[in-house]
């Protein structure tokens, strides 16, 4: 029993995990001695000689958009199939214990994942967000979505309450719903220097909780760094206050952090550099100590934080690969659930990620060097988009305001003239038609609410994501189209 086992759901506690290949559960008869070299006629594991793939070569780039830069420089397209010196060869068999060979990577494996990759995720967390207690572990998932669904299953029973930031990654509501839980929105403070969650609101809500209406909350779901959709990042001091509430009112914190490693400096005027020159701008030690915002794991001393990570944004979403760092008792019930739903993540995805990181990038610090290049590129893109907005007529006239994010891939564009409108959502919908007609897509805040009515008066914003653009031109052009559309809507008497 640990300090938080009373918070594990009844459903998760009741699952048993045993496999039909296990030996008899009784004590062996007297005189039994295990054989030194037992042979397998039990498992349905095809011998790796049956696998059609003999080896895989993974060709890497050294930095994001490398081919685009080469194209720009030479004005001739370099084909990706050109011989790449930066490649990883994955063999059917290897003796290197840090690598996953194909005989293992294409084979069934324990649901927690392959040992070298689990070990990598543990070392990675020790380097970036060292947990403040010992009894934690890592389990691989098929991405943050899977991780969040499993976190919900681990703690939420039907009728349990989970607190959710009012504007959020709404697929999460499907996961909490899957456990039969009731999401209760927490106000977000949308002022420009905010930490996201409105602390006063949360404190009052918890203090005055009426248990005759709803049971006390079992958990809080928060995207604490580079929040989706608002872009806010909670400071360490702020997290300590939230964690104290979690202790006082005894709830779990599900910390979802797909974007936190993409730290972004504040806008300092038009980005002067070409994005490709930014790649080596920060040292690893500066990044770790001065830029990366500490995780709730670094405060937690009893295991009430479930940290959900993913390789989707830093490596590639199609891998469907992520991991959860949590108290061992929580990861045990998550493992049992994984046996039910998906038996863990793809061995091939694990093999590619693990071997690229171990064999080519050089482990944890090498992987972080790649992350630094990613964050430099995102930082450049963010500033380019902000510059376009700051230089627009709509901004000059005070029609819009922006939240400059400290991490992630989202800028919030507030529509100032709709701030006190009596029907913000109706107006935002009409404005969205104008924006679409100008040829740019954005996400209106009201599409990402837990409860539209609750958040109506704070829904006068669009979420802008600078991740998908192909190049600088598209970022600048979409910023222009967007602000021009808003200006026209305003000048047209707030009508299409
Ligand atoms: N959480 C948040 C906050 C996200 O924004 C996303 C993806 N957009 C996810 C989770 C899902 O990530 P994954 O692709 O790893 O399932």
Coordinates of C-alpha atoms and ligand atoms in Angstrom, one line a residue:
X1 CA 0.0 0.0 0.0
X2 CA 1.3 3.5 -0.8
X3 CA 0.1 6.9 0.1
X4 CA -2.3 7.2 -2.9
X5 CA -3.6 3.6 -3.3
X6 CA -7.0 4.8 -1.9
X7 CA -7.3 7.0 -5.0
X8 CA -7.1 4.1 -7.5
X9 CA -10.4 3.2 -9.1
X10 CA -12.3 0.1 -8.0
X11 CA -12.4 -1.0 -11.6
X12 CA -8.6 -0.8 -12.0
X13 CA -8.0 -2.5 -8.6
X14 CA -10.3 -5.4 -9.5
X15 CA -8.3 -6.4 -12.6
X16 CA -6.2 -9.5 -12.4
X17 CA -3.4 -10.2 -14.7
X18 CA -2.2 -13.8 -15.4
X19 CA -1.1 -15.5 -18.5
X20 CA -2.1 -19.0 -19.7
X21 CA 1.5 -19.9 -20.3
X22 CA 2.3 -19.4 -16.6
X23 CA 3.4 -22.6 -14.7
X24 CA 1.2 -24.1 -12.0
X25 CA 0.5 -21.6 -9.2
X26 CA 0.9 -24.2 -6.4
X27 CA 4.2 -24.8 -4.7
X28 CA 6.4 -27.3 -6.6
X29 CA 6.6 -30.8 -5.2
X30 CA 9.5 -31.8 -3.0
X31 CA 12.7 -32.4 -4.9
X32 CA 11.7 -30.2 -7.9
X33 CA 14.7 -28.5 -9.6
X34 CA 14.2 -26.1 -12.5
X35 CA 15.9 -27.2 -15.7
X36 CA 19.0 -25.3 -16.7
X37 CA 18.1 -25.0 -20.4
X38 CA 14.3 -25.3 -20.8
X39 CA 12.9 -25.3 -24.3
X40 CA 9.7 -23.6 -25.4
X41 CA 6.7 -25.5 -26.6
X42 CA 4.4 -23.0 -24.8
X43 CA 4.3 -19.4 -26.2
X44 CA 2.8 -18.6 -29.5
X45 CA 5.8 -16.5 -30.4
X46 CA 6.9 -17.0 -34.0
X47 CA 10.6 -17.6 -34.2
X48 CA 12.3 -14.5 -35.6
X49 CA 13.3 -16.6 -38.7
X50 CA 9.7 -16.1 -39.7
X51 CA 10.0 -12.3 -39.8
X52 CA 10.2 -11.1 -43.4
X53 CA 12.3 -8.0 -42.5
X54 CA 16.0 -8.7 -42.3
X55 CA 17.2 -5.2 -41.5
X56 CA 16.1 -1.6 -41.6
X57 CA 18.1 1.6 -42.5
X58 CA 16.7 4.7 -40.9
X59 CA 18.1 7.9 -42.6
X60 CA 18.0 11.0 -40.5
X61 CA 18.3 14.7 -40.9
X62 CA 20.5 16.8 -38.7
X63 CA 18.0 19.5 -38.1
X64 CA 14.3 20.3 -38.9
X65 CA 13.6 21.4 -42.5
X66 CA 17.2 20.4 -43.5
X67 CA 16.1 19.6 -47.1
X68 CA 14.2 22.9 -47.4
X69 CA 17.4 24.8 -46.5
X70 CA 19.5 22.8 -48.9
X71 CA 16.9 23.5 -51.5
X72 CA 16.9 27.2 -50.8
X73 CA 20.7 27.3 -50.9
X74 CA 21.3 25.3 -54.0
X75 CA 18.0 26.0 -55.8
X76 CA 17.9 22.3 -56.8
X77 CA 15.9 19.7 -55.1
X78 CA 18.0 17.2 -53.2
X79 CA 16.3 13.8 -53.2
X80 CA 15.8 12.2 -49.9
X81 CA 17.1 8.9 -51.3
X82 CA 20.5 10.4 -51.7
X83 CA 23.1 8.4 -49.7
X84 CA 22.8 9.7 -46.2
X85 CA 25.8 9.4 -43.9
X86 CA 23.5 10.1 -41.0
X87 CA 21.8 6.7 -40.9
X88 CA 21.0 4.0 -38.4
X89 CA 21.2 0.3 -39.4
X90 CA 18.8 -1.9 -37.4
X91 CA 19.8 -5.6 -37.6
X92 CA 18.0 -8.8 -37.0
X93 CA 20.4 -9.6 -34.1
X94 CA 22.6 -7.5 -32.0
X95 CA 24.5 -8.0 -28.8
X96 CA 24.4 -4.4 -27.8
X97 CA 22.0 -4.3 -24.7
X98 CA 21.1 -0.6 -25.4
X99 CA 19.7 -1.4 -28.8
X100 CA 16.5 -3.3 -29.8
X101 CA 17.2 -5.7 -32.7
X102 CA 14.5 -6.9 -35.0
X103 CA 14.3 -10.4 -33.4
X104 CA 13.1 -8.5 -30.3
X105 CA 11.5 -5.4 -31.8
X106 CA 9.2 -7.4 -34.1
X107 CA 8.4 -10.0 -31.3
X108 CA 5.8 -9.9 -28.6
X109 CA 7.2 -8.1 -25.6
X110 CA 6.0 -7.3 -22.0
X111 CA 3.3 -4.7 -22.2
X112 CA 5.4 -2.1 -20.3
X113 CA 7.7 -2.0 -23.3
X114 CA 11.2 -2.9 -24.2
X115 CA 13.8 -2.6 -21.4
X116 CA 16.2 -0.3 -23.3
X117 CA 13.5 2.2 -24.1
X118 CA 11.9 2.1 -20.7
X119 CA 15.4 2.7 -19.3
X120 CA 15.9 5.7 -21.7
X121 CA 12.6 7.3 -20.6
X122 CA 13.6 6.9 -16.9
X123 CA 17.0 8.4 -17.5
X124 CA 15.4 11.1 -19.6
X125 CA 13.0 12.1 -16.8
X126 CA 15.8 12.0 -14.2
X127 CA 17.7 14.5 -16.4
X128 CA 14.8 16.8 -17.2
X129 CA 12.2 16.5 -14.4
X130 CA 13.7 14.3 -11.6
X131 CA 10.8 13.0 -9.5
X132 CA 10.9 14.0 -5.8
X133 CA 10.3 10.4 -4.5
X134 CA 11.7 6.9 -5.2
X135 CA 8.7 4.7 -5.8
X136 CA 8.1 5.7 -9.4
X137 CA 8.4 3.9 -12.8
X138 CA 7.8 4.4 -16.5
X139 CA 5.4 2.5 -18.7
X140 CA 5.2 3.0 -22.5
X141 CA 1.9 3.9 -24.1
X142 CA 0.7 4.4 -27.7
X143 CA 0.9 8.2 -27.3
X144 CA -0.5 10.7 -24.9
X145 CA -4.1 10.0 -25.9
X146 CA -3.6 6.4 -24.8
X147 CA -1.7 7.6 -21.7
X148 CA -4.5 9.9 -20.7
X149 CA -7.2 7.3 -21.2
X150 CA -5.2 4.9 -19.1
X151 CA -4.6 7.5 -16.4
X152 CA -8.4 8.1 -16.2
X153 CA -9.1 4.4 -16.0
X154 CA -6.6 4.0 -13.2
X155 CA -8.3 6.5 -10.9
X156 CA -11.8 7.4 -12.0
X157 CA -14.9 5.4 -11.2
X158 CA -18.3 6.2 -12.5
X159 CA -19.6 9.3 -10.8
X160 CA -16.2 10.5 -9.7
X161 CA -15.3 14.2 -10.4
X162 CA -12.3 15.4 -12.3
X163 CA -11.4 19.0 -12.5
X164 CA -10.4 20.2 -16.0
X165 CA -9.2 23.5 -17.3
X166 CA -12.2 25.1 -18.9
X167 CA -10.4 25.4 -22.3
X168 CA -8.7 22.1 -22.9
X169 CA -7.6 19.4 -25.2
X170 CA -11.2 18.2 -25.5
X171 CA -10.5 14.6 -26.6
X172 CA -9.6 14.2 -22.9
X173 CA -13.3 14.5 -22.2
X174 CA -13.8 11.2 -24.1
X175 CA -11.3 9.6 -21.9
X176 CA -12.8 10.8 -18.6
X177 CA -16.2 9.9 -20.0
X178 CA -14.9 6.4 -20.8
X179 CA -14.4 6.0 -17.0
X180 CA -17.8 7.4 -16.3
X181 CA -16.4 10.4 -14.5
X182 CA -17.9 13.9 -14.4
X183 CA -15.6 16.7 -15.7
X184 CA -15.9 20.0 -13.8
X185 CA -14.4 23.1 -15.5
X186 CA -11.9 25.3 -13.7
X187 CA -11.8 28.9 -14.8
X188 CA -8.7 30.1 -16.7
X189 CA -7.4 33.6 -16.2
X190 CA -6.9 34.9 -19.7
X191 CA -4.8 38.0 -18.9
X192 CA -1.5 38.0 -20.8
X193 CA 0.9 37.2 -17.9
X194 CA -1.3 34.5 -16.5
X195 CA -0.5 31.0 -15.2
X196 CA -3.6 29.6 -16.8
X197 CA -5.8 28.2 -14.0
X198 CA -7.5 30.9 -12.0
X199 CA -6.1 30.1 -8.6
X200 CA -8.6 32.1 -6.5
X201 CA -11.5 30.4 -8.4
X202 CA -10.1 27.0 -7.7
X203 CA -9.4 27.7 -4.0
X204 CA -12.9 28.9 -3.5
X205 CA -14.4 26.1 -5.4
X206 CA -12.6 23.5 -3.3
X207 CA -13.3 25.4 0.0
X208 CA -17.0 25.6 -0.7
X209 CA -17.5 22.3 -2.4
X210 CA -21.0 21.0 -1.8
X211 CA -20.7 17.2 -1.4
X212 CA -24.5 16.9 -1.4
X213 CA -24.4 17.8 -5.1
X214 CA -21.2 16.1 -6.3
X215 CA -18.5 14.0 -4.6
X216 CA -15.2 15.7 -3.9
X217 CA -12.8 15.8 -6.9
X218 CA -10.6 12.8 -7.3
X219 CA -8.3 14.4 -9.8
X220 CA -7.2 17.5 -11.7
X221 CA -6.3 17.3 -15.4
X222 CA -3.8 20.0 -16.4
X223 CA -1.7 20.9 -19.4
X224 CA 0.6 22.9 -17.3
X225 CA 3.2 24.0 -19.9
X226 CA 2.2 25.5 -23.2
X227 CA -1.4 24.8 -22.4
X228 CA -3.6 23.7 -25.2
X229 CA -5.3 25.9 -26.4
X230 CA -4.3 29.0 -24.5
X231 CA -0.5 28.6 -24.5
X232 CA -0.1 29.5 -20.8
X233 CA 2.7 28.0 -18.6
X234 CA 2.4 27.6 -14.9
X235 CA 5.5 28.8 -12.9
X236 CA 7.1 26.6 -10.3
X237 CA 5.7 28.7 -7.5
X238 CA 2.2 28.4 -9.0
X239 CA 2.6 24.7 -9.3
X240 CA 3.5 24.5 -5.6
X241 CA 0.2 26.2 -4.7
X242 CA -1.8 23.8 -6.9
X243 CA 0.1 20.9 -5.4
X244 CA -0.7 22.1 -1.9
X245 CA -4.4 22.1 -2.8
X246 CA -4.0 18.6 -4.2
X247 CA -2.6 17.5 -0.9
X248 CA -5.1 19.4 1.3
X249 CA -8.1 18.1 -0.7
X250 CA -6.5 14.7 -1.6
X251 CA -6.7 14.5 -5.3
X252 CA -4.4 13.2 -8.1
X253 CA -2.8 15.6 -10.7
X254 CA -2.8 14.3 -14.2
X255 CA 0.0 16.4 -15.9
X256 CA -0.2 16.2 -19.7
X257 CA 2.9 17.6 -21.2
X258 CA 3.3 17.2 -25.0
X259 CA 4.7 20.6 -25.5
X260 CA 6.8 21.5 -22.4
X261 CA 10.1 20.8 -24.0
X262 CA 9.5 23.3 -26.7
X263 CA 10.4 26.3 -24.5
X264 CA 10.1 29.7 -26.2
X265 CA 11.8 32.9 -25.2
X266 CA 9.7 36.1 -25.0
X267 CA 9.2 38.0 -28.2
X268 CA 12.1 40.5 -28.6
X269 CA 11.1 42.2 -31.8
X270 CA 11.2 40.8 -35.4
X271 CA 13.2 37.6 -35.5
X272 CA 16.4 38.6 -37.2
X273 CA 17.9 35.3 -37.9
X274 CA 17.1 32.7 -40.4
X275 CA 15.6 29.7 -38.5
X276 CA 18.5 27.5 -39.6
X277 CA 21.0 29.6 -37.8
X278 CA 19.1 29.3 -34.5
X279 CA 19.8 25.6 -34.0
X280 CA 22.7 25.8 -31.7
X281 CA 21.8 28.9 -29.8
X282 CA 21.3 27.5 -26.3
X283 CA 23.5 25.2 -24.2
X284 CA 21.9 22.1 -22.7
X285 CA 22.7 23.2 -19.2
X286 CA 21.1 26.6 -19.7
X287 CA 18.1 24.9 -21.3
X288 CA 17.7 22.5 -18.4
X289 CA 18.3 24.9 -15.6
X290 CA 16.9 28.2 -16.9
X291 CA 14.4 27.5 -19.7
X292 CA 12.6 24.2 -18.9
X293 CA 9.8 24.7 -16.4
X294 CA 9.8 22.1 -13.7
X295 CA 7.2 19.4 -13.7
X296 CA 4.8 18.6 -10.9
X297 CA 6.9 15.4 -10.5
X298 CA 9.6 17.6 -9.0
X299 CA 7.3 18.8 -6.2
X300 CA 5.4 15.6 -5.6
X301 CA 6.7 13.5 -2.6
X302 CA 4.0 10.8 -2.4
X303 CA 3.2 9.8 -6.0
X304 CA 0.0 11.8 -6.6
X305 CA 1.2 13.0 -10.0
X306 CA 0.6 11.0 -13.2
X307 CA 2.8 12.6 -15.8
X308 CA 1.8 11.8 -19.4
X309 CA 4.5 12.2 -22.1
X310 CA 4.5 11.6 -25.8
X311 CA 7.0 11.3 -28.7
X312 CA 4.3 12.8 -31.0
X313 CA 5.5 16.4 -31.1
X314 CA 9.2 15.8 -30.7
X315 CA 9.7 12.8 -32.9
X316 CA 6.5 12.0 -34.9
X317 CA 2.8 11.5 -34.1
X318 CA 2.5 8.5 -36.4
X319 CA 4.7 6.4 -34.2
X320 CA 1.9 6.3 -31.6
X321 CA 4.4 6.2 -28.8
X322 CA 4.6 7.8 -25.4
X323 CA 5.1 7.0 -21.8
X324 CA 3.7 7.6 -18.3
X325 CA 5.8 8.4 -15.3
X326 CA 3.8 7.6 -12.1
X327 CA 3.9 5.9 -8.8
X328 CA 4.5 2.2 -9.2
X329 CA 1.1 1.2 -7.8
X330 CA -0.5 3.4 -10.5
X331 CA 1.7 2.0 -13.3
X332 CA 0.8 -1.5 -12.2
X333 CA -2.9 -1.0 -12.7
X334 CA -2.1 0.8 -16.0
X335 CA -0.2 -2.2 -17.1
X336 CA -3.2 -4.5 -16.2
X337 CA -5.4 -2.2 -18.3
X338 CA -3.0 -2.3 -21.2
X339 CA -3.3 -6.1 -21.1
X340 CA -7.0 -5.5 -21.8
X341 CA -6.9 -2.7 -24.4
X342 CA -3.8 -2.8 -26.6
X343 CA -1.0 -4.9 -25.0
X344 CA 1.3 -1.8 -25.1
X345 CA 2.9 0.1 -28.0
X346 CA 4.2 -1.1 -31.3
X347 CA 7.5 -2.9 -31.1
X348 CA 8.6 -1.4 -34.4
X349 CA 8.0 2.2 -33.2
X350 CA 9.9 1.4 -30.0
X351 CA 12.8 -0.1 -32.0
X352 CA 13.1 2.9 -34.4
X353 CA 12.9 5.5 -31.6
X354 CA 15.2 3.7 -29.2
X355 CA 17.9 2.9 -31.8
X356 CA 17.9 6.3 -33.4
X357 CA 18.3 7.9 -30.0
X358 CA 20.9 5.3 -28.7
X359 CA 22.8 4.5 -31.8
X360 CA 22.9 7.9 -33.5
X361 CA 21.9 10.8 -31.3
X362 CA 23.9 9.6 -28.3
X363 CA 21.3 8.9 -25.6
X364 CA 19.5 11.4 -23.3
X365 CA 21.7 14.4 -24.0
X366 CA 21.9 13.7 -27.7
X367 CA 18.1 13.5 -27.8
X368 CA 17.9 16.8 -25.9
X369 CA 20.2 18.4 -28.5
X370 CA 17.6 17.4 -31.1
X371 CA 14.9 18.9 -28.9
X372 CA 16.9 22.2 -28.8
X373 CA 16.9 22.3 -32.5
X374 CA 13.1 21.8 -32.5
X375 CA 12.5 24.5 -30.0
X376 CA 14.7 27.0 -31.9
X377 CA 12.6 26.4 -35.0
X378 CA 9.4 26.7 -33.1
X379 CA 10.6 29.8 -31.4
X380 CA 11.5 31.4 -34.7
X381 CA 8.0 30.5 -36.1
X382 CA 6.3 31.9 -33.1
X383 CA 8.1 35.2 -33.3
X384 CA 7.4 35.4 -37.1
X385 CA 3.7 35.0 -36.5
X386 CA 3.7 37.5 -33.6
X387 CA 5.6 40.0 -35.7
X388 CA 3.0 39.7 -38.4
X389 CA 0.2 40.3 -35.9
X390 CA 2.0 43.1 -34.1
X391 CA 2.5 44.9 -37.4
X392 CA -1.1 44.5 -38.5
X393 CA -3.7 47.3 -38.6
X394 CA -6.0 45.2 -36.4
X395 CA -3.4 45.2 -33.7
X396 CA -2.5 48.8 -34.1
X397 CA -6.2 49.7 -33.6
X398 CA -6.4 47.6 -30.5
X399 CA -8.9 45.2 -32.1
X400 CA -6.8 42.1 -31.1
X401 CA -4.3 41.2 -28.5
X402 CA -2.0 38.1 -28.3
X403 CA -0.7 35.9 -25.5
X404 CA 3.0 35.3 -26.1
X405 CA 3.5 31.6 -25.1
X406 CA 6.5 30.5 -23.0
X407 CA 6.3 27.0 -24.5
X408 CA 4.6 25.0 -27.2
X409 CA 3.0 25.6 -30.5
X410 CA -0.1 27.8 -29.8
X411 CA -0.6 31.6 -29.8
X412 CA -3.9 32.9 -28.5
X413 CA -5.4 35.8 -30.4
X414 CA -7.9 37.6 -28.3
X415 CA -10.6 39.5 -30.2
X416 CA -10.7 42.6 -28.0
X417 CA -13.8 44.2 -29.4
X418 CA -15.9 41.2 -28.5
X419 CA -14.7 41.1 -24.9
X420 CA -18.0 42.3 -23.4
X421 CA -20.3 41.2 -26.1
X422 CA -23.5 39.7 -24.8
X423 CA -23.3 36.8 -27.3
X424 CA -19.6 36.1 -27.9
X425 CA -20.0 32.7 -29.3
X426 CA -22.5 33.8 -32.0
X427 CA -20.2 36.6 -33.0
X428 CA -17.1 34.4 -33.0
X429 CA -18.9 32.0 -35.3
X430 CA -19.7 34.7 -37.7
X431 CA -16.1 36.1 -37.5
X432 CA -14.8 32.6 -38.2
X433 CA -16.7 32.5 -41.5
X434 CA -15.0 35.8 -42.4
X435 CA -11.6 34.3 -41.5
X436 CA -12.3 31.1 -43.5
X437 CA -13.3 33.3 -46.5
X438 CA -9.9 34.9 -46.3
X439 CA -8.3 31.5 -46.7
X440 CA -7.0 30.6 -43.3
X441 CA -8.1 28.2 -40.6
X442 CA -8.0 28.8 -36.9
X443 CA -9.6 27.2 -33.8
X444 CA -12.2 29.2 -31.9
X445 CA -11.9 29.0 -28.1
X446 CA -15.5 27.8 -27.8
X447 CA -14.7 24.6 -29.7
X448 CA -12.3 23.6 -26.9
X449 CA -14.5 24.1 -23.8
X450 CA -15.6 21.7 -21.2
X451 CA -18.9 23.6 -20.9
X452 CA -19.7 26.3 -23.5
X453 CA -22.1 28.1 -21.3
X454 CA -19.6 28.3 -18.4
X455 CA -16.8 29.7 -20.6
X456 CA -18.9 31.8 -22.9
X457 CA -17.7 35.2 -21.6
X458 CA -14.1 34.2 -22.0
X459 CA -14.4 32.6 -25.5
X460 CA -13.4 35.7 -27.5
X461 CA -10.2 34.1 -28.8
X462 CA -8.8 32.0 -31.6
X463 CA -6.0 29.4 -31.1
X464 CA -3.3 29.8 -33.8
X465 CA -0.9 26.9 -34.3
X466 CA 2.4 27.6 -36.1
X467 CA 3.3 24.0 -36.4
X468 CA 1.8 22.9 -39.7
X469 CA 3.0 25.7 -42.0
X470 CA 5.4 24.6 -44.8
X471 CA 7.5 27.7 -44.7
X472 CA 7.9 31.3 -43.5
X473 CA 5.8 32.7 -46.3
X474 CA 2.8 30.6 -45.1
X475 CA 3.1 31.9 -41.5
X476 CA 3.4 35.5 -42.6
X477 CA 0.6 35.2 -45.1
X478 CA -1.8 33.4 -42.7
X479 CA -1.2 36.1 -40.0
X480 CA -2.0 38.8 -42.6
X481 CA -5.1 37.1 -43.9
X482 CA -6.3 36.5 -40.4
X483 CA -5.8 40.1 -39.1
X484 CA -7.2 41.6 -42.4
X485 CA -10.3 39.4 -42.0
X486 CA -10.8 40.6 -38.4
X487 CA -10.3 44.2 -39.5
X488 CA -12.9 43.9 -42.2
X489 CA -15.4 42.2 -39.9
X490 CA -14.9 45.0 -37.4
X491 CA -15.3 47.8 -40.0
X492 CA -18.4 46.0 -41.2
X493 CA -20.1 46.6 -37.9
X494 CA -19.1 43.2 -36.5
X495 CA -20.9 41.5 -39.3
X496 CA -19.7 39.1 -42.1
Ligands
LIG1 N1 -2.6 16.1 -25.0 C1 -2.6 17.3 -25.6 C2 -2.6 18.5 -24.7 C3 -2.5 17.4 -27.0 O1 -2.5 18.6 -27.5 C4 -2.4 16.2 -27.8 C5 -2.2 16.2 -29.3 N2 -2.6 17.3 -29.9 C6 -2.4 15.0 -27.1 C7 -2.5 15.0 -25.7 C8 -2.4 13.7 -27.9 O2 -1.1 13.3 -28.2 P1 -0.7 12.0 -28.9 O3 -0.6 12.2 -30.3 O4 0.5 11.6 -28.3 O5 -1.8 11.0 -28.6

